[in-house]
Short mmCIF file of C-alpha atoms in Angstrom, two decimals:
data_model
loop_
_atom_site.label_atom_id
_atom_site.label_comp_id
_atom_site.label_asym_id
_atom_site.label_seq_id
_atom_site.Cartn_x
_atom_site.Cartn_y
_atom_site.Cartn_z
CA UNK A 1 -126.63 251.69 -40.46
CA UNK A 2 -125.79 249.50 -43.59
CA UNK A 3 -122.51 249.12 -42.24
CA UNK A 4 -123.55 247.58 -38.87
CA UNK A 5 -125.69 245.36 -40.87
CA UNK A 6 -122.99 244.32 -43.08
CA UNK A 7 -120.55 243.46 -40.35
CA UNK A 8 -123.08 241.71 -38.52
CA UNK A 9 -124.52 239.24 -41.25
CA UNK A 10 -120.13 238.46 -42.23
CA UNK A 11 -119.97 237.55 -38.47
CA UNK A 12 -123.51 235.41 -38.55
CA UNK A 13 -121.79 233.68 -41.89
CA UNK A 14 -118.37 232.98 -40.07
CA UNK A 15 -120.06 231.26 -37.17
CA UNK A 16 -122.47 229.41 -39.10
CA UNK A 17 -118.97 228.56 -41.25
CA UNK A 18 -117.49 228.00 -38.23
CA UNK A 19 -119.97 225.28 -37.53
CA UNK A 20 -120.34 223.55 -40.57
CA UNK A 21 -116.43 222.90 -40.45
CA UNK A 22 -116.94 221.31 -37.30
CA UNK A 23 -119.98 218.95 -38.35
CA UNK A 24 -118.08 218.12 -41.33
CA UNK A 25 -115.29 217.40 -38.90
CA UNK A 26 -117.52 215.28 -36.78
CA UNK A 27 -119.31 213.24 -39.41
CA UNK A 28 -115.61 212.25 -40.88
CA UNK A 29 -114.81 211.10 -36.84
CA UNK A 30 -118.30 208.90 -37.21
CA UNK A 31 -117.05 207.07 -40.53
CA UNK A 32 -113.46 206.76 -39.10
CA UNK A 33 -114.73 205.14 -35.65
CA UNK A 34 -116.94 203.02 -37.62
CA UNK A 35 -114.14 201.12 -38.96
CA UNK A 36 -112.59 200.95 -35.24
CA UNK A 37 -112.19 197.82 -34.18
CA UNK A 38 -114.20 198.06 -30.74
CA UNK A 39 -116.62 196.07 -28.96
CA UNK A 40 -120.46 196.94 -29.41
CA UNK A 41 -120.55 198.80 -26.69
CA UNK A 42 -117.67 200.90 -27.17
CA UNK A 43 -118.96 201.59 -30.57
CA UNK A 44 -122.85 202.41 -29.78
CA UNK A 45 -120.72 204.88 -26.70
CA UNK A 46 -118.87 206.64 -29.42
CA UNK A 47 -121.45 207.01 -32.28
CA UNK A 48 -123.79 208.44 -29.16
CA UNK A 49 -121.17 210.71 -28.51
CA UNK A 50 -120.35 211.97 -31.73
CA UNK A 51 -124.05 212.24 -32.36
CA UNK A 52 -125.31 214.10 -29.39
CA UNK A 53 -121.62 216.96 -29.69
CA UNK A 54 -123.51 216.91 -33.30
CA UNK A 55 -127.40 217.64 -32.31
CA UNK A 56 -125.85 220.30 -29.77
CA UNK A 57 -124.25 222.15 -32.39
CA UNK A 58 -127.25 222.33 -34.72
CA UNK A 59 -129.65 222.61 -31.84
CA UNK A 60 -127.43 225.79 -30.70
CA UNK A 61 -126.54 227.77 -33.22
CA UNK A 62 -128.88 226.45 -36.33
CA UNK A 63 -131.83 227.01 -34.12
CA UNK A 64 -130.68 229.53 -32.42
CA UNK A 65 -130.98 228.04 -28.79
CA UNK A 66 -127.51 229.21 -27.66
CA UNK A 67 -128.90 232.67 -27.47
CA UNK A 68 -132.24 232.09 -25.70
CA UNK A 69 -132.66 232.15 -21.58
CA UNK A 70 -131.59 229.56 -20.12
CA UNK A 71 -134.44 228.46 -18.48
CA UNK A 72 -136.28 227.91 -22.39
CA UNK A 73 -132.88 225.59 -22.54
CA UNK A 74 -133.78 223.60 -19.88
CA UNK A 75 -136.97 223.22 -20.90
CA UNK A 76 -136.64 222.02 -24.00
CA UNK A 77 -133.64 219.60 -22.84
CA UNK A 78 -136.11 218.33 -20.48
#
């Protein structure tokens, strides 16, 4: 039994890894476009963008959301 245990948490820890390297990713792409030289609009698009692949991420796997029913999902997007 440890041994399921043990493999599970490593997995857990690579996804939540996994993650991290992407929101670090992510925040680097918000700095970067913030220097873009875009209209407003284009700008407030991208940062929105950025933001919401962000909240996803954290609202997925960080609260555990990717695992629920779908219909909890859906209520909660709503």
């Amino acid at each position: 039994m440890s041994g399921h245990g043990t493999e599970s948490i490593q997995e857990h820890i690579k996804v939540y890894l996994t993650v991290f390297g992407a929101l670090a990713v992510l925040t680097i792409l918000t700095v970067t476009a913030s220097y873009l030289d875009v209209s407003s609009s284009e700008a407030i698009f991208l940062a929105l963008t950025i933001a919401t692949i962000k909240a996803s991420l954290v609202a997925g796997y960080f609260m555990h959301l990717i695992t629920e029913k779908q219909t909890i999902v859906w209520i909660l997007i709503l």
